[in-house]
PDB file of C-alpha atoms in Angstrom:
ATOM      1  CA  MET A   1      86.318 127.724  83.534  1.00 59.00           C
ATOM      2  CA  ALA A   2      85.718 127.374  87.284  1.00 63.00           C
ATOM      3  CA  ALA A   3      88.008 129.212  89.640  1.00 75.00           C
ATOM      4  CA  VAL A   4      90.324 127.068  91.754  1.00 84.00           C
ATOM      5  CA  LYS A   5      89.399 127.178  95.434  1.00 91.00           C
ATOM      6  CA  GLU A   6      92.032 128.188  97.943  1.00 95.00           C
ATOM      7  CA  LYS A   7      93.014 125.175 100.076  1.00 96.00           C
ATOM      8  CA  ILE A   8      93.300 125.699 103.811  1.00 96.00           C
ATOM      9  CA  LEU A   9      94.667 123.173 106.277  1.00 95.00           C
ATOM     10  CA  LEU A  10      93.371 123.779 109.796  1.00 95.00           C
ATOM     11  CA  VAL A  11      95.540 122.070 112.421  1.00 92.00           C
ATOM     12  CA  THR A  12      93.855 121.698 115.808  1.00 90.00           C
ATOM     13  CA  GLN A  13      94.135 119.159 118.573  1.00 85.00           C
ATOM     14  CA  TYR A  14      90.412 119.437 119.385  1.00 84.00           C
ATOM     15  CA  PHE A  15      87.551 119.185 116.903  1.00 85.00           C
ATOM     16  CA  PRO A  16      83.999 117.894 117.384  1.00 82.00           C
ATOM     17  CA  PRO A  17      82.727 115.587 118.632  1.00 79.00           C
ATOM     18  CA  ASP A  18      85.338 116.349 121.315  1.00 74.00           C
ATOM     19  CA  SER A  19      83.669 118.168 124.180  1.00 69.00           C
ATOM     20  CA  ALA A  20      86.508 120.713 124.497  1.00 75.00           C
ATOM     21  CA  GLY A  21      85.233 124.208 123.726  1.00 79.00           C
ATOM     22  CA  THR A  22      88.162 124.892 121.399  1.00 80.00           C
ATOM     23  CA  GLY A  23      86.934 122.170 119.064  1.00 81.00           C
ATOM     24  CA  TRP A  24      83.494 123.685 118.644  1.00 85.00           C
ATOM     25  CA  VAL A  25      84.974 127.107 117.880  1.00 90.00           C
ATOM     26  CA  MET A  26      87.267 125.491 115.285  1.00 90.00           C
ATOM     27  CA  GLU A  27      84.320 123.763 113.641  1.00 90.00           C
ATOM     28  CA  GLU A  28      82.643 127.158 113.310  1.00 92.00           C
ATOM     29  CA  LEU A  29      85.811 128.615 111.799  1.00 94.00           C
ATOM     30  CA  ALA A  30      86.103 125.727 109.323  1.00 95.00           C
ATOM     31  CA  GLU A  31      82.460 126.053 108.307  1.00 94.00           C
ATOM     32  CA  ASP A  32      82.836 129.817 107.818  1.00 96.00           C
ATOM     33  CA  LEU A  33      85.931 129.307 105.656  1.00 96.00           C
ATOM     34  CA  GLN A  34      84.085 126.716 103.610  1.00 94.00           C
ATOM     35  CA  ALA A  35      81.117 129.098 103.226  1.00 95.00           C
ATOM     36  CA  ALA A  36      83.615 131.686 101.929  1.00 96.00           C
ATOM     37  CA  ASP A  37      84.376 129.263  99.064  1.00 95.00           C
ATOM     38  CA  LYS A  38      87.587 127.808 100.530  1.00 96.00           C
ATOM     39  CA  GLU A  39      88.453 124.123 100.472  1.00 95.00           C
ATOM     40  CA  VAL A  40      89.093 123.110 104.086  1.00 96.00           C
ATOM     41  CA  LEU A  41      90.781 120.069 105.581  1.00 95.00           C
ATOM     42  CA  VAL A  42      91.099 119.729 109.356  1.00 94.00           C
ATOM     43  CA  LEU A  43      94.023 117.820 110.860  1.00 93.00           C
ATOM     44  CA  ALA A  44      92.806 116.974 114.376  1.00 89.00           C
ATOM     45  CA  GLY A  45      93.788 114.777 117.269  1.00 84.00           C
ATOM     46  CA  ARG A  46      92.002 111.808 118.789  1.00 77.00           C
ATOM     47  CA  THR A  47      91.520 112.974 122.317  1.00 68.00           C
ATOM     48  CA  ARG A  48      90.322 111.365 125.496  1.00 62.00           C
ATOM     49  CA  TYR A  49      87.251 113.559 125.433  1.00 58.00           C
ATOM     50  CA  PHE A  50      85.412 111.163 123.121  1.00 56.00           C
ATOM     51  CA  THR A  51      85.350 107.513 122.097  1.00 54.00           C
ATOM     52  CA  GLN A  52      86.448 106.127 118.725  1.00 55.00           C
ATOM     53  CA  GLY A  53      82.869 104.990 118.042  1.00 56.00           C
ATOM     54  CA  GLY A  54      81.745 108.572 118.556  1.00 59.00           C
ATOM     55  CA  TYR A  55      84.241 109.778 115.957  1.00 61.00           C
ATOM     56  CA  ARG A  56      82.905 107.295 113.401  1.00 61.00           C
ATOM     57  CA  ASN A  57      79.295 108.280 114.029  1.00 60.00           C
ATOM     58  CA  TYR A  58      79.851 112.046 114.033  1.00 66.00           C
ATOM     59  CA  GLN A  59      78.689 113.762 110.851  1.00 67.00           C
ATOM     60  CA  SER A  60      80.334 117.003 109.749  1.00 73.00           C
ATOM     61  CA  LYS A  61      80.281 119.140 106.633  1.00 82.00           C
ATOM     62  CA  ILE A  62      84.050 119.466 107.015  1.00 88.00           C
ATOM     63  CA  ARG A  63      86.666 116.901 105.959  1.00 90.00           C
ATOM     64  CA  VAL A  64      88.598 115.797 109.044  1.00 90.00           C
ATOM     65  CA  LYS A  65      91.764 113.683 109.237  1.00 90.00           C
ATOM     66  CA  ARG A  66      92.268 112.364 112.773  1.00 88.00           C
ATOM     67  CA  ILE A  67      95.797 111.625 113.971  1.00 88.00           C
ATOM     68  CA  GLN A  68      96.894 109.529 116.907  1.00 82.00           C
ATOM     69  CA  HIS A  69      99.161 110.984 119.549  1.00 81.00           C
ATOM     70  CA  PHE A  70     100.233 109.922 123.010  1.00 78.00           C
ATOM     71  CA  TYR A  71      98.731 110.843 126.351  1.00 75.00           C
ATOM     72  CA  PHE A  72     100.653 110.652 129.584  1.00 77.00           C
ATOM     73  CA  SER A  73      99.576 111.350 133.136  1.00 78.00           C
ATOM     74  CA  LYS A  74      99.115 115.032 133.871  1.00 77.00           C
ATOM     75  CA  ASP A  75     100.049 114.318 137.483  1.00 86.00           C
ATOM     76  CA  SER A  76     103.781 114.525 136.802  1.00 87.00           C
ATOM     77  CA  LYS A  77     105.852 117.285 135.222  1.00 88.00           C
ATOM     78  CA  LEU A  78     107.443 114.805 132.842  1.00 88.00           C
ATOM     79  CA  GLY A  79     104.003 113.553 131.749  1.00 84.00           C
ATOM     80  CA  ARG A  80     102.896 117.113 131.029  1.00 82.00           C
ATOM     81  CA  ILE A  81     106.042 117.836 129.017  1.00 83.00           C
ATOM     82  CA  PHE A  82     105.495 114.722 126.889  1.00 85.00           C
ATOM     83  CA  ASN A  83     101.845 115.697 126.370  1.00 79.00           C
ATOM     84  CA  TYR A  84     102.933 119.149 125.172  1.00 81.00           C
ATOM     85  CA  LEU A  85     105.284 117.560 122.614  1.00 85.00           C
ATOM     86  CA  SER A  86     103.098 114.669 121.480  1.00 86.00           C
ATOM     87  CA  PHE A  87     100.552 116.454 119.278  1.00 85.00           C
ATOM     88  CA  PRO A  88     103.006 118.795 117.457  1.00 86.00           C
ATOM     89  CA  LEU A  89     105.302 115.847 116.676  1.00 87.00           C
ATOM     90  CA  ALA A  90     102.352 113.772 115.433  1.00 88.00           C
ATOM     91  CA  VAL A  91     101.348 116.672 113.163  1.00 88.00           C
ATOM     92  CA  LEU A  92     104.799 116.739 111.562  1.00 86.00           C
ATOM     93  CA  THR A  93     104.481 113.057 110.652  1.00 88.00           C
ATOM     94  CA  HIS A  94     101.658 114.095 108.287  1.00 88.00           C
ATOM     95  CA  PHE A  95     103.922 116.425 106.305  1.00 81.00           C
ATOM     96  CA  TRP A  96     102.373 115.524 102.919  1.00 85.00           C
ATOM     97  CA  LEU A  97      99.208 117.391 103.889  1.00 85.00           C
ATOM     98  CA  PHE A  98     101.160 120.641 104.104  1.00 85.00           C
ATOM     99  CA  ARG A  99     102.066 120.382 100.408  1.00 88.00           C
ATOM    100  CA  TRP A 100      98.341 120.099  99.616  1.00 91.00           C
ATOM    101  CA  ALA A 101      97.445 123.376 101.350  1.00 93.00           C
ATOM    102  CA  ASP A 102      97.805 126.934 100.105  1.00 94.00           C
ATOM    103  CA  LYS A 103      97.611 128.249 103.680  1.00 94.00           C
ATOM    104  CA  VAL A 104      97.950 126.627 107.097  1.00 92.00           C
ATOM    105  CA  ILE A 105      96.139 127.702 110.245  1.00 93.00           C
ATOM    106  CA  ILE A 106      97.482 126.219 113.476  1.00 89.00           C
ATOM    107  CA  VAL A 107      95.313 126.408 116.571  1.00 87.00           C
ATOM    108  CA  SER A 108      96.783 125.381 119.861  1.00 78.00           C
ATOM    109  CA  THR A 109      96.173 125.275 123.549  1.00 72.00           C
ATOM    110  CA  VAL A 110      99.716 124.013 124.212  1.00 72.00           C
ATOM    111  CA  PRO A 111     102.692 126.384 123.924  1.00 72.00           C
ATOM    112  CA  THR A 112     104.956 123.896 122.110  1.00 71.00           C
ATOM    113  CA  ALA A 113     102.793 123.906 118.968  1.00 71.00           C
ATOM    114  CA  ILE A 114     104.041 127.420 118.206  1.00 75.00           C
ATOM    115  CA  GLY A 115     107.229 125.711 116.980  1.00 78.00           C
ATOM    116  CA  LEU A 116     105.269 124.175 114.095  1.00 81.00           C
ATOM    117  CA  ALA A 117     104.770 127.505 112.338  1.00 83.00           C
ATOM    118  CA  PRO A 118     108.414 128.312 111.494  1.00 85.00           C
ATOM    119  CA  VAL A 119     109.121 124.688 110.540  1.00 83.00           C
ATOM    120  CA  ILE A 120     106.199 124.575 108.094  1.00 85.00           C
ATOM    121  CA  LYS A 121     107.064 128.021 106.711  1.00 86.00           C
ATOM    122  CA  LYS A 122     110.726 127.085 106.208  1.00 87.00           C
ATOM    123  CA  ILE A 123     110.236 123.606 104.710  1.00 86.00           C
ATOM    124  CA  PHE A 124     107.075 124.128 102.649  1.00 86.00           C
ATOM    125  CA  GLY A 125     107.084 127.896 102.086  1.00 88.00           C
ATOM    126  CA  LYS A 126     103.412 128.131 103.054  1.00 87.00           C
ATOM    127  CA  PRO A 127     101.799 131.077 104.798  1.00 90.00           C
ATOM    128  CA  VAL A 128     101.121 129.979 108.377  1.00 88.00           C
ATOM    129  CA  TYR A 129      98.662 131.613 110.743  1.00 90.00           C
ATOM    130  CA  TYR A 130      98.812 130.773 114.428  1.00 85.00           C
ATOM    131  CA  ILE A 131      95.951 131.007 116.909  1.00 84.00           C
ATOM    132  CA  TRP A 132      97.005 130.356 120.498  1.00 78.00           C
ATOM    133  CA  GLN A 133      94.284 129.953 123.114  1.00 70.00           C
TER     134      GLN A 133
END
């Protein structure tokens, strides 16, 4: 009988083909986890760094679920605050994916995403690892 693979949900706002450096590092992490015989699903944003057509044409060895979130002008403090809240709130609307995973890794460049870890741990009882860049 085949062993059951550990399921890891990697939550990151940036993932290729986004040009943000964080995304490329996360792709490497996901590929390494997959090479270590883990089942990996990436929950990633749709950023302004790439077009929707580019997302459709990008080929990856990793399963990626893209989620929509809002972008506001970075020129105002209020716009920045809303941007900091947008992605973490969009992640929580995909709560069913957390039940799928054995472990959750959250990668963030925004400080507000740190609030996801205790919520996921409390509601779903999953081990949560947080990488803040």
